[in-house]
């Protein structure tokens, strides 16, 4: 998100593999995820996840009811 406006998103696309961990919620039918992607070169990329392509590996998502 832009530093001066927490209500906006900056959409950035990365075309590289990464290992992902994250957390989020489903509110009013919309998924809101924060993730950290570990990528080549001992780097991490973090932020809102808008889209991901699972190609050669897998992803697990666990939904835990609250309330």
Tab-separated table of C-alpha atoms in Angstrom:
chain	number	residue	atom	x	y	z
A	1	UNK	CA	0.000	0.000	0.000
A	2	UNK	CA	1.204	3.533	-0.548
A	3	UNK	CA	2.875	5.046	2.503
A	4	UNK	CA	0.487	7.993	2.566
A	5	UNK	CA	-2.796	6.070	2.031
A	6	UNK	CA	-3.460	2.790	3.845
A	7	UNK	CA	-6.778	2.370	2.028
A	8	UNK	CA	-5.170	1.933	-1.418
A	9	UNK	CA	-3.248	-1.013	-2.844
A	10	UNK	CA	-0.221	-0.951	-5.096
A	11	UNK	CA	-0.427	-4.039	-7.329
A	12	UNK	CA	3.014	-5.474	-8.114
A	13	UNK	CA	3.585	-8.661	-10.128
A	14	UNK	CA	6.602	-10.908	-9.635
A	15	UNK	CA	7.425	-13.648	-12.139
A	16	UNK	CA	9.601	-15.817	-9.922
A	17	UNK	CA	9.167	-18.799	-7.624
A	18	UNK	CA	8.892	-18.361	-3.886
A	19	UNK	CA	8.068	-20.142	-0.665
A	20	UNK	CA	4.995	-18.654	0.968
A	21	UNK	CA	3.657	-18.223	4.473
A	22	UNK	CA	0.811	-15.980	5.474
A	23	UNK	CA	-2.350	-15.231	7.369
A	24	UNK	CA	-5.636	-13.636	6.550
A	25	UNK	CA	-9.372	-13.687	6.863
A	26	UNK	CA	-12.586	-13.972	4.898
A	27	UNK	CA	-14.906	-11.021	5.535
A	28	UNK	CA	-18.182	-10.431	3.742
A	29	UNK	CA	-17.203	-13.101	1.208
A	30	UNK	CA	-13.833	-11.534	0.338
A	31	UNK	CA	-10.434	-13.075	1.089
A	32	UNK	CA	-7.826	-10.723	2.605
A	33	UNK	CA	-4.324	-12.259	2.796
A	34	UNK	CA	-0.980	-10.983	4.052
A	35	UNK	CA	1.956	-13.111	2.939
A	36	UNK	CA	5.730	-13.290	3.020
A	37	UNK	CA	7.425	-14.896	0.027
A	38	UNK	CA	10.950	-16.213	0.427
A	39	UNK	CA	12.709	-15.843	-2.944
A	40	UNK	CA	16.128	-16.532	-4.429
A	41	UNK	CA	19.011	-14.557	-2.984
A	42	UNK	CA	17.882	-14.865	0.641
A	43	UNK	CA	15.260	-12.161	0.123
A	44	UNK	CA	11.678	-11.770	1.324
A	45	UNK	CA	8.786	-9.982	-0.363
A	46	UNK	CA	5.799	-9.168	1.846
A	47	UNK	CA	2.368	-7.631	1.501
A	48	UNK	CA	-1.171	-8.257	0.307
A	49	UNK	CA	-1.585	-11.298	-1.942
A	50	UNK	CA	-3.927	-10.571	-4.834
A	51	UNK	CA	-3.010	-13.474	-7.112
A	52	UNK	CA	-0.678	-16.478	-7.224
A	53	UNK	CA	0.050	-19.281	-9.686
A	54	UNK	CA	0.815	-22.687	-8.189
A	55	UNK	CA	2.879	-24.556	-10.780
A	56	UNK	CA	5.435	-27.142	-9.697
A	57	UNK	CA	4.572	-27.365	-5.996
A	58	UNK	CA	1.438	-26.978	-3.877
A	59	UNK	CA	-0.323	-24.657	-1.460
A	60	UNK	CA	-2.390	-25.486	1.596
A	61	UNK	CA	-5.042	-23.179	2.982
A	62	UNK	CA	-6.704	-23.786	6.334
A	63	UNK	CA	-9.940	-22.062	7.271
A	64	UNK	CA	-10.633	-21.863	11.009
A	65	UNK	CA	-14.059	-20.580	12.081
A	66	UNK	CA	-13.917	-17.817	14.702
A	67	UNK	CA	-16.714	-16.673	16.963
